Amino acid sequence: MKALHSLSQTVPVTIPDLQDRWARLSRRYFEDRLPSIRIEWSSRLTASSGMFVSQVGPRSRHVSREERHGAARCIRLSFPLLRHQPEAEIIRTLAHEMIHQWQYDIKKKCPNHGRDFSEMMLRMNQDGLGITIRHTLYEEVEKFCKYRWRCVACGMTYPRQRRTISPRRHRCGICSGPLREVFGSDQEERREPLSEAVHSISPMCRQSNQFEENLSPQQLAFNFSGY
């Protein structure tokens, strides 16, 4: 993952300022128990506005405690998605990833969006942070989507940053209709034969080879943890 180490004059919030905000949030909401962590701007993170990254499990016995709570994890923020966002959106993303850090470092859990995440999010939001489970930067994310598929039946478009949809295996998550890949300025369709196996997908889900279950239009978003 390429990080922006030499662009302190172009990032919307500098790393020292982010580290300072991290420290203040840690004292206020996490009893100052979070181990220090590296925060970096990433130029390649385009499907999520932020990400908590850990190279080993929270209970791994194969590395020292210093390594597990040191270089083995970091918080990455997306420079392409956040560069034109207000500072409040950046701090909101940082706070989201700090909850994941808390799950990993203190709760000894793999980061998730379960009950303890929601409880901590609600507590922090009482002070107006506005943390959410999924970000709303859909237009910014879609700019980086090189591939698109369209439902033949309802016309729903499925943008993706990688070619992770196969019309032979997947169907529209809205109406279960067949999908056709579209590409080029004229939106020409590339037809592929469809198999009988049906896997419904959502138009905006996390970039993965495993697609999420059917989602309503209000839920169509890129995941964060990956935020």
XYZ file of N, CA and C in Angstrom:
681
model
N 0.845 -1.190 0.000
C 0.000 0.000 0.000
C 0.878 1.236 0.000
N 0.780 2.049 -1.000
C 1.627 3.227 -1.111
C 1.114 4.323 -0.193
N 1.972 4.825 0.663
C 1.605 5.888 1.581
C 2.224 7.195 1.130
N 1.595 8.293 1.543
C 2.089 9.614 1.173
C 2.966 10.134 2.307
N 4.248 9.903 2.212
C 5.149 10.316 3.276
C 5.699 11.719 3.056
N 5.669 12.215 1.829
C 6.347 13.479 1.535
C 5.396 14.550 1.023
N 4.105 14.394 1.297
C 3.137 15.355 0.772
C 2.449 16.114 1.891
N 3.188 16.485 2.919
C 2.589 17.149 4.070
C 1.942 18.476 3.704
N 2.358 19.071 2.586
C 1.787 20.347 2.192
C 0.508 20.186 1.378
N 0.194 18.952 0.945
C -0.973 18.769 0.095
C -2.087 17.983 0.772
N -1.801 17.247 1.831
C -2.853 16.498 2.508
C -3.749 17.468 3.265
N -5.056 17.144 3.395
C -5.988 18.065 4.047
C -5.704 18.266 5.531
N -5.200 17.239 6.211
C -4.809 17.339 7.622
C -3.461 16.640 7.756
N -2.494 17.291 8.354
C -1.155 16.712 8.445
C -1.130 15.543 9.427
N -0.140 14.683 9.277
C 0.010 13.543 10.177
C 0.180 13.989 11.633
N 1.006 14.994 11.937
C 1.098 15.444 13.337
C -0.249 15.888 13.902
N -1.061 16.570 13.085
C -2.382 16.991 13.551
C -3.292 15.787 13.775
N -3.198 14.792 12.896
C -3.993 13.575 13.076
C -3.564 12.825 14.330
N -2.258 12.751 14.575
C -1.773 12.083 15.778
C -2.242 12.819 17.034
N -2.266 14.141 16.964
C -2.747 14.924 18.098
C -4.231 14.668 18.338
N -5.019 14.629 17.268
C -6.451 14.354 17.415
C -6.677 12.929 17.912
N -5.870 11.990 17.418
C -5.952 10.612 17.902
C -5.728 10.566 19.412
N -4.718 11.281 19.896
C -4.397 11.282 21.327
C -5.546 11.852 22.148
N -6.174 12.914 21.645
C -7.286 13.516 22.381
C -8.497 12.594 22.419
N -8.788 11.946 21.296
C -9.900 11.000 21.267
C -9.617 9.801 22.162
N -8.367 9.368 22.188
C -7.992 8.233 23.029
C -8.206 8.555 24.506
N -7.831 9.751 24.915
C -8.012 10.138 26.319
C -9.485 10.251 26.678
N -10.273 10.820 25.775
C -11.671 11.099 26.098
C -12.538 9.845 26.089
N -12.318 8.962 25.122
C -13.250 7.844 24.943
C -12.661 6.472 25.271
N -11.350 6.369 25.313
C -10.742 5.048 25.521
C -9.832 5.016 26.751
N -10.042 5.973 27.668
C -9.307 6.030 28.931
C -7.792 6.055 28.718
N -7.390 6.562 27.573
C -5.964 6.679 27.232
C -5.252 5.324 27.256
N -6.008 4.269 26.934
C -5.453 2.908 26.988
C -4.954 2.411 25.634
N -5.264 3.114 24.558
C -4.857 2.641 23.242
C -3.349 2.785 23.064
N -2.658 1.725 22.669
C -1.227 1.857 22.360
C -1.049 2.781 21.160
N 0.075 3.464 21.101
C 0.329 4.358 19.972
C 0.280 3.575 18.667
N -0.092 4.257 17.611
C -0.254 3.600 16.314
C 0.162 4.553 15.202
N 0.691 4.015 14.146
C 1.075 4.829 12.994
C -0.176 5.206 12.207
N -0.282 6.461 11.816
C -1.372 6.943 10.965
C -0.750 7.436 9.672
N -1.306 7.044 8.547
C -0.724 7.444 7.269
C -1.804 7.723 6.237
N -1.484 8.628 5.323
C -2.316 8.869 4.153
C -1.911 7.878 3.068
N -2.895 7.271 2.418
C -2.621 6.307 1.354
C -3.159 6.821 0.028
N -2.341 6.726 -1.013
C -2.779 7.145 -2.345
C -3.490 6.022 -3.093
N -3.411 4.792 -2.592
C -4.001 3.645 -3.287
C -5.321 3.180 -2.684
N -5.652 3.675 -1.520
C -6.901 3.273 -0.868
C -8.048 4.061 -1.483
N -8.826 3.420 -2.344
C -9.894 4.121 -3.066
C -11.268 3.489 -2.885
N -11.358 2.305 -2.297
C -12.660 1.677 -2.060
C -13.188 2.012 -0.675
N -12.320 2.444 0.217
C -12.692 2.797 1.581
C -12.045 4.124 1.937
N -12.730 4.901 2.785
C -12.140 6.177 3.187
C -11.102 6.000 4.279
N -11.156 4.876 4.981
C -10.170 4.589 6.005
C -10.074 3.100 6.240
N -8.990 2.679 6.883
C -8.804 1.249 7.122
C -7.870 1.035 8.310
N -8.293 0.157 9.219
C -7.400 -0.312 10.274
C -6.747 -1.584 9.765
N -5.425 -1.603 9.730
C -4.679 -2.714 9.144
C -3.888 -3.421 10.237
N -4.027 -4.729 10.319
C -3.235 -5.525 11.256
C -2.665 -6.723 10.520
N -1.395 -6.986 10.717
C -0.718 -8.077 10.022
C -0.791 -9.389 10.785
N -1.132 -9.331 12.067
C -1.264 -10.539 12.884
C -2.554 -10.440 13.680
N -3.030 -11.563 14.188
C -4.246 -11.578 14.980
C -4.047 -10.917 16.336
N -5.139 -10.457 16.973
C -5.027 -9.749 18.253
C -4.523 -10.623 19.393
N -4.578 -11.945 19.241
C -4.107 -12.862 20.281
C -2.941 -13.731 19.798
N -2.300 -13.308 18.731
C -1.232 -14.120 18.158
C -0.103 -14.351 19.161
N 0.360 -15.601 19.235
C 1.473 -15.948 20.116
C 2.785 -16.068 19.341
N 2.713 -15.802 18.049
C 3.896 -15.980 17.207
C 4.755 -14.724 17.128
N 4.260 -13.624 17.687
C 5.035 -12.384 17.683
C 5.024 -11.800 19.087
N 5.954 -10.925 19.355
C 6.015 -10.283 20.665
C 4.883 -9.277 20.817
N 4.567 -8.940 22.059
C 3.538 -7.942 22.315
C 3.923 -6.611 21.688
N 5.210 -6.287 21.744
C 5.672 -5.019 21.172
C 5.422 -4.963 19.673
N 5.650 -6.086 18.985
C 5.419 -6.108 17.542
C 3.932 -6.102 17.233
N 3.154 -6.882 17.993
C 1.721 -6.965 17.734
C 1.055 -5.612 17.915
N 1.519 -4.836 18.890
C 0.939 -3.518 19.141
C 1.818 -2.401 18.594
N 2.720 -2.745 17.680
C 3.603 -1.741 17.097
C 3.479 -1.695 15.596
N 4.548 -2.108 14.918
C 4.590 -2.005 13.461
C 3.601 -2.921 12.768
N 3.025 -3.884 13.514
C 2.132 -4.854 12.884
C 0.776 -4.269 12.530
N 0.472 -3.047 12.980
C -0.821 -2.464 12.605
C -0.710 -0.962 12.432
N -1.641 -0.396 11.670
C -1.651 1.040 11.417
C -3.052 1.455 10.996
N -3.277 2.756 10.970
C -4.526 3.328 10.458
C -4.194 4.060 9.167
N -4.881 3.691 8.097
C -4.682 4.343 6.801
C -5.916 5.160 6.444
N -5.681 6.334 5.911
C -6.751 7.206 5.435
C -6.575 7.420 3.943
N -7.685 7.447 3.231
C -7.637 7.564 1.774
C -7.422 9.009 1.345
N -6.268 9.275 0.756
C -6.014 10.610 0.216
C -6.947 10.925 -0.956
N -7.161 10.004 -1.922
C -8.044 10.323 -3.051
C -9.479 10.633 -2.636
N -10.008 9.941 -1.621
C -11.407 10.131 -1.239
C -11.605 11.288 -0.268
N -10.609 11.577 0.555
C -10.782 12.570 1.615
C -10.109 13.907 1.332
N -9.366 14.009 0.257
C -8.567 15.217 0.023
C -9.417 16.474 -0.079
N -10.665 16.366 -0.564
C -11.523 17.545 -0.698
C -12.665 17.545 0.321
N -12.608 16.663 1.307
C -13.649 16.589 2.321
C -13.338 17.535 3.481
N -14.376 17.989 4.190
C -14.127 18.843 5.355
C -13.396 18.073 6.450
N -12.762 18.795 7.333
C -11.989 18.152 8.397
C -12.861 17.240 9.251
N -14.132 17.606 9.430
C -15.029 16.782 10.249
C -15.169 15.376 9.683
N -15.207 15.243 8.355
C -15.309 13.926 7.727
C -14.034 13.115 7.964
N -12.900 13.782 7.934
C -11.627 13.097 8.164
C -11.539 12.603 9.607
N -11.929 13.441 10.555
C -11.893 13.042 11.964
C -12.910 11.942 12.220
N -14.040 12.006 11.555
C -15.056 10.948 11.675
C -14.484 9.608 11.220
N -13.743 9.635 10.116
C -13.117 8.412 9.616
C -12.058 7.913 10.589
N -11.241 8.830 11.099
C -10.221 8.454 12.077
C -10.861 7.820 13.305
N -11.946 8.418 13.800
C -12.616 7.889 14.987
C -13.176 6.495 14.731
N -13.715 6.281 13.536
C -14.227 4.957 13.165
C -13.118 3.911 13.260
N -11.964 4.235 12.684
C -10.860 3.276 12.705
C -10.281 3.110 14.107
N -10.402 4.122 14.946
C -9.951 3.987 16.325
C -10.805 2.989 17.095
N -12.086 2.912 16.760
C -12.929 1.894 17.402
C -12.434 0.507 17.015
N -12.049 0.344 15.751
C -11.480 -0.942 15.336
C -10.165 -1.216 16.074
N -9.356 -0.178 16.259
C -8.114 -0.362 17.013
C -8.419 -0.791 18.445
N -9.423 -0.175 19.041
C -9.847 -0.537 20.401
C -10.285 -1.995 20.463
N -11.044 -2.446 19.459
C -11.449 -3.849 19.424
C -10.228 -4.764 19.376
N -9.250 -4.377 18.583
C -8.057 -5.203 18.381
C -7.126 -5.161 19.596
N -6.772 -3.959 20.042
C -5.760 -3.804 21.085
C -6.295 -4.060 22.491
N -7.537 -3.659 22.762
C -8.081 -3.751 24.118
C -9.031 -4.932 24.278
N -9.962 -5.082 23.347
C -10.935 -6.174 23.441
C -10.369 -7.501 22.953
N -9.227 -7.448 22.269
C -8.579 -8.650 21.722
C -9.488 -9.386 20.740
N -10.164 -8.620 19.896
C -11.060 -9.175 18.891
C -10.595 -8.768 17.502
N -10.968 -9.555 16.513
C -10.788 -9.101 15.140
C -11.787 -7.980 14.897
N -11.380 -6.860 14.317
C -12.280 -5.721 14.113
C -13.537 -6.103 13.348
N -14.669 -5.586 13.809
C -15.959 -5.874 13.181
C -16.909 -4.726 13.488
N -18.132 -4.816 12.964
C -19.140 -3.789 13.207
C -20.273 -4.335 14.069
N -19.928 -5.176 15.028
C -20.910 -5.801 15.898
C -21.363 -4.909 17.039
N -21.846 -5.562 18.091
C -22.482 -4.846 19.198
C -21.544 -3.875 19.897
N -20.318 -4.326 20.222
C -19.424 -3.425 20.950
C -19.011 -2.230 20.102
N -18.884 -2.436 18.780
C -18.595 -1.304 17.898
C -19.743 -0.301 17.959
N -20.976 -0.796 17.833
C -22.145 0.093 17.829
C -22.281 0.839 19.146
N -22.022 0.169 20.258
C -22.136 0.825 21.561
C -21.107 1.943 21.704
N -19.868 1.678 21.286
C -18.844 2.718 21.363
C -19.152 3.852 20.392
N -19.645 3.525 19.206
C -19.999 4.539 18.218
C -21.086 5.462 18.769
N -22.122 4.890 19.383
C -23.206 5.698 19.937
C -22.702 6.591 21.066
N -21.812 6.065 21.878
C -21.251 6.863 22.965
C -20.479 8.058 22.419
N -19.651 7.837 21.415
C -18.862 8.923 20.844
C -19.746 9.912 20.097
N -20.816 9.413 19.499
C -21.704 10.290 18.734
C -22.539 11.202 19.621
N -22.601 10.920 20.907
C -23.299 11.825 21.816
C -22.627 13.192 21.853
N -21.364 13.224 21.476
C -20.627 14.490 21.403
C -20.599 15.061 19.988
N -21.408 14.474 19.092
C -21.549 15.041 17.756
C -20.522 14.623 16.735
N -19.797 13.522 16.965
C -18.788 13.094 15.988
C -19.414 12.597 14.689
N -20.605 12.028 14.762
C -21.286 11.590 13.538
C -20.681 10.360 12.892
N -20.112 9.454 13.685
C -19.535 8.216 13.151
C -20.655 7.329 12.620
N -20.409 6.659 11.509
C -21.388 5.750 10.923
C -20.717 4.421 10.597
N -21.547 3.420 10.288
C -21.018 2.108 9.920
C -20.464 2.137 8.505
N -21.147 2.841 7.608
C -20.717 2.917 6.210
C -20.593 4.378 5.793
N -19.580 4.673 5.031
C -19.420 6.048 4.569
C -20.409 6.350 3.443
N -20.506 7.605 3.077
C -21.453 8.034 2.042
C -20.746 8.688 0.855
N -19.474 8.389 0.656
C -18.711 9.003 -0.438
C -18.868 8.195 -1.722
N -20.111 7.917 -2.095
C -20.373 7.043 -3.239
C -19.825 7.613 -4.544
N -20.070 8.907 -4.776
C -19.620 9.507 -6.034
C -18.102 9.493 -6.131
N -17.429 9.773 -5.011
C -15.966 9.768 -5.019
C -15.429 8.370 -5.311
N -16.044 7.353 -4.707
C -15.599 5.974 -4.922
C -15.835 5.552 -6.365
N -16.993 5.925 -6.911
C -17.343 5.472 -8.255
C -16.388 6.015 -9.313
N -15.751 7.145 -9.048
C -14.797 7.691 -10.011
C -13.634 6.738 -10.263
N -13.360 5.871 -9.309
C -12.236 4.943 -9.434
C -12.674 3.559 -9.911
N -13.949 3.413 -10.255
C -14.452 2.122 -10.729
C -14.210 1.995 -12.233
N -13.391 1.043 -12.623
C -13.051 0.846 -14.029
C -14.045 -0.062 -14.746
N -14.816 -0.822 -13.994
C -15.691 -1.828 -14.601
C -17.130 -1.596 -14.154
N -18.063 -1.904 -15.063
C -19.477 -1.736 -14.760
C -20.293 -2.844 -15.401
N -21.328 -3.248 -14.693
C -22.291 -4.208 -15.218
C -23.675 -3.613 -15.035
N -24.586 -3.952 -15.954
C -25.944 -3.419 -15.894
C -26.945 -4.563 -15.921
N -27.983 -4.425 -15.107
C -29.049 -5.421 -15.103
C -29.899 -5.255 -16.354
N -30.084 -6.338 -17.087
C -30.878 -6.303 -18.314
C -32.336 -5.995 -18.000
N -32.810 -6.411 -16.836
C -34.225 -6.265 -16.499
C -34.570 -4.881 -15.953
N -33.827 -4.420 -14.937
C -34.212 -3.166 -14.281
C -33.262 -2.008 -14.560
N -32.109 -2.276 -15.174
C -31.176 -1.212 -15.526
C -30.232 -0.782 -14.420
N -30.279 -1.434 -13.255
C -29.365 -1.086 -12.168
C -27.920 -1.311 -12.610
N -27.050 -0.337 -12.306
C -25.645 -0.428 -12.688
C -24.801 -0.832 -11.485
N -23.819 -1.691 -11.737
C -22.940 -2.199 -10.689
C -21.491 -1.796 -10.983
N -21.012 -0.689 -10.401
C -19.614 -0.290 -10.617
C -18.686 -1.063 -9.695
N -17.512 -1.420 -10.201
C -16.515 -2.118 -9.401
C -15.116 -1.643 -9.788
N -14.200 -1.651 -8.837
C -12.818 -1.283 -9.121
C -12.027 -2.450 -9.688
N -12.539 -3.652 -9.510
C -11.915 -4.841 -10.081
C -12.988 -5.671 -10.772
N -12.564 -6.565 -11.649
C -13.537 -7.389 -12.363
C -13.936 -8.573 -11.469
N -14.797 -8.289 -10.502
C -15.199 -9.288 -9.515
C -16.608 -9.814 -9.745
N -17.272 -9.361 -10.793
C -18.614 -9.849 -11.113
C -18.544 -10.716 -12.355
N -19.182 -11.856 -12.295
C -19.281 -12.753 -13.444
C -20.751 -12.947 -13.791
N -21.193 -12.474 -14.968
C -22.588 -12.673 -15.353
C -23.003 -14.138 -15.373
N -22.043 -15.031 -15.470
C -22.386 -16.454 -15.449
C -22.805 -16.911 -14.055
N -22.319 -16.220 -13.040
C -22.554 -16.656 -11.667
C -23.437 -15.718 -10.864
N -23.518 -14.448 -11.273
C -24.181 -13.463 -10.435
C -25.416 -12.871 -11.105
N -26.358 -12.474 -10.265
C -27.588 -11.827 -10.717
C -27.778 -10.508 -9.976
N -28.687 -9.703 -10.491
C -28.989 -8.404 -9.899
C -29.494 -8.580 -8.465
N -28.967 -7.769 -7.537
C -29.403 -7.829 -6.153
C -30.735 -7.156 -5.917
N -31.248 -6.430 -6.921
C -32.534 -5.756 -6.772
C -33.677 -6.624 -7.287
N -33.518 -7.157 -8.506
C -34.625 -7.899 -9.127
C -34.245 -9.307 -9.555
N -32.999 -9.717 -9.317
C -32.492 -11.042 -9.711
C -32.402 -11.213 -11.221
N -32.416 -10.103 -11.956
C -32.285 -10.170 -13.405
C -30.856 -10.468 -13.827
N -30.652 -10.864 -15.092
C -29.305 -11.154 -15.598
C -28.492 -9.871 -15.778
N -27.177 -9.999 -15.727
C -26.271 -8.862 -15.843
C -25.482 -8.919 -17.135
N -25.175 -7.738 -17.698
C -24.306 -7.609 -18.862
C -23.218 -6.595 -18.534
N -21.992 -6.912 -18.911
C -20.919 -5.951 -18.695
C -21.027 -4.839 -19.723
N -20.835 -3.610 -19.289
C -20.852 -2.452 -20.183
C -19.498 -1.767 -20.073
N -19.008 -1.254 -21.177
C -17.702 -0.606 -21.154
C -17.595 0.350 -22.321
N -16.654 1.281 -22.214
C -16.461 2.260 -23.275
C -17.417 3.426 -23.151
N -17.119 4.495 -23.875
C -17.927 5.707 -23.805
C -19.335 5.503 -24.320
N -19.523 4.501 -25.212
C -20.855 4.266 -25.754
C -21.610 3.232 -24.938
N -21.019 2.798 -23.782
C -21.679 1.829 -22.913
C -22.074 0.563 -23.665
N -21.212 0.139 -24.579
C -21.460 -1.090 -25.326
C -21.504 -2.283 -24.374
N -22.390 -3.233 -24.622
C -22.527 -4.400 -23.769
C -21.689 -5.552 -24.292
N -21.059 -6.266 -23.368
C -20.368 -7.483 -23.729
C -21.177 -8.651 -23.168
N -21.734 -9.462 -24.031
C -22.648 -10.513 -23.608
C -21.883 -11.775 -23.243
N -22.298 -12.378 -22.131
C -21.734 -13.644 -21.704
C -22.880 -14.594 -21.388
N -22.708 -15.886 -21.654
C -23.760 -16.837 -21.308
C -23.951 -16.908 -19.809
N -25.193 -17.107 -19.364
C -25.515 -17.179 -17.952
C -25.724 -18.620 -17.534
N -25.200 -18.964 -16.362
C -25.443 -20.298 -15.828
C -26.723 -20.268 -15.006
N -27.145 -21.395 -14.525
C -28.361 -21.448 -13.735
C -28.099 -21.086 -12.281
N -26.826 -21.058 -11.887
C -26.511 -20.678 -10.510
C -26.740 -19.184 -10.336
N -27.470 -18.801 -9.285
C -27.822 -17.408 -9.073
C -27.215 -16.923 -7.758
N -26.443 -15.845 -7.837
C -25.903 -15.199 -6.648
C -26.288 -13.730 -6.743
N -27.232 -13.290 -5.906
C -27.639 -11.893 -5.941
C -26.555 -11.030 -5.328
N -26.343 -9.857 -5.914
C -25.313 -8.949 -5.424
C -25.891 -7.563 -5.256
N -25.179 -6.728 -4.512
C -25.611 -5.355 -4.295
C -24.783 -4.417 -5.157
N -25.381 -3.323 -5.650
C -24.650 -2.409 -6.522
C -23.407 -1.810 -5.885
N -23.428 -1.514 -4.604
C -22.282 -0.894 -3.951
C -21.916 -1.705 -2.725
N -21.017 -2.644 -2.855
C -20.557 -3.412 -1.708
C -19.046 -3.385 -1.690
N -18.491 -3.813 -0.604
C -17.043 -3.789 -0.466
C -16.396 -4.600 -1.575
N -15.255 -4.115 -2.065
C -14.549 -4.814 -3.123
C -14.039 -6.142 -2.601
N -14.636 -7.222 -3.006
C -14.276 -8.538 -2.510
C -14.743 -9.577 -3.491
N -14.175 -10.757 -3.416
C -14.637 -11.849 -4.251
C -15.872 -12.504 -3.673
N -16.253 -12.128 -2.459
C -17.463 -12.637 -1.846
C -18.458 -11.501 -1.773
N -19.614 -11.668 -2.373
C -20.590 -10.597 -2.422
C -21.540 -10.676 -1.239
N -22.022 -9.519 -0.813
C -22.920 -9.459 0.319
C -24.309 -9.953 -0.063
N -25.122 -10.222 0.956
C -26.493 -10.634 0.727
C -27.279 -9.459 0.164
N -28.502 -9.750 -0.297
C -29.355 -8.721 -0.854
C -29.461 -7.534 0.093
N -29.269 -6.341 -0.409
C -29.380 -5.139 0.393
C -30.424 -4.226 -0.213
N -31.090 -3.462 0.657
C -32.029 -2.470 0.162
C -31.251 -1.303 -0.416
N -31.895 -0.465 -1.263
C -31.183 0.684 -1.840
C -30.574 1.594 -0.777
N -31.221 1.696 0.416
C -30.688 2.554 1.462
C -29.410 2.001 2.076
N -29.170 0.706 1.885
C -28.001 0.082 2.484
C -26.840 -0.058 1.512
N -27.040 0.335 0.268
C -26.002 0.108 -0.726
C -24.824 1.037 -0.467
N -23.750 0.489 0.019
C -22.582 1.300 0.369
C -21.357 0.429 0.433
N -20.196 1.058 0.316
C -18.951 0.335 0.532
C -18.755 0.192 2.032
N -18.347 -0.976 2.461
C -18.074 -1.198 3.876
C -16.882 -0.394 4.322
N -16.818 -0.223 5.642
C -15.647 0.391 6.165
C -14.890 -0.582 6.992
N -14.003 -0.916 7.163
C -13.028 -1.468 8.057
C -11.747 -1.504 7.299
N -11.872 -1.352 6.192
C -12.459 -0.642 5.100
C -13.664 0.165 5.422
N -13.543 1.486 5.877
C -14.701 2.358 6.098
C -14.998 3.099 4.811
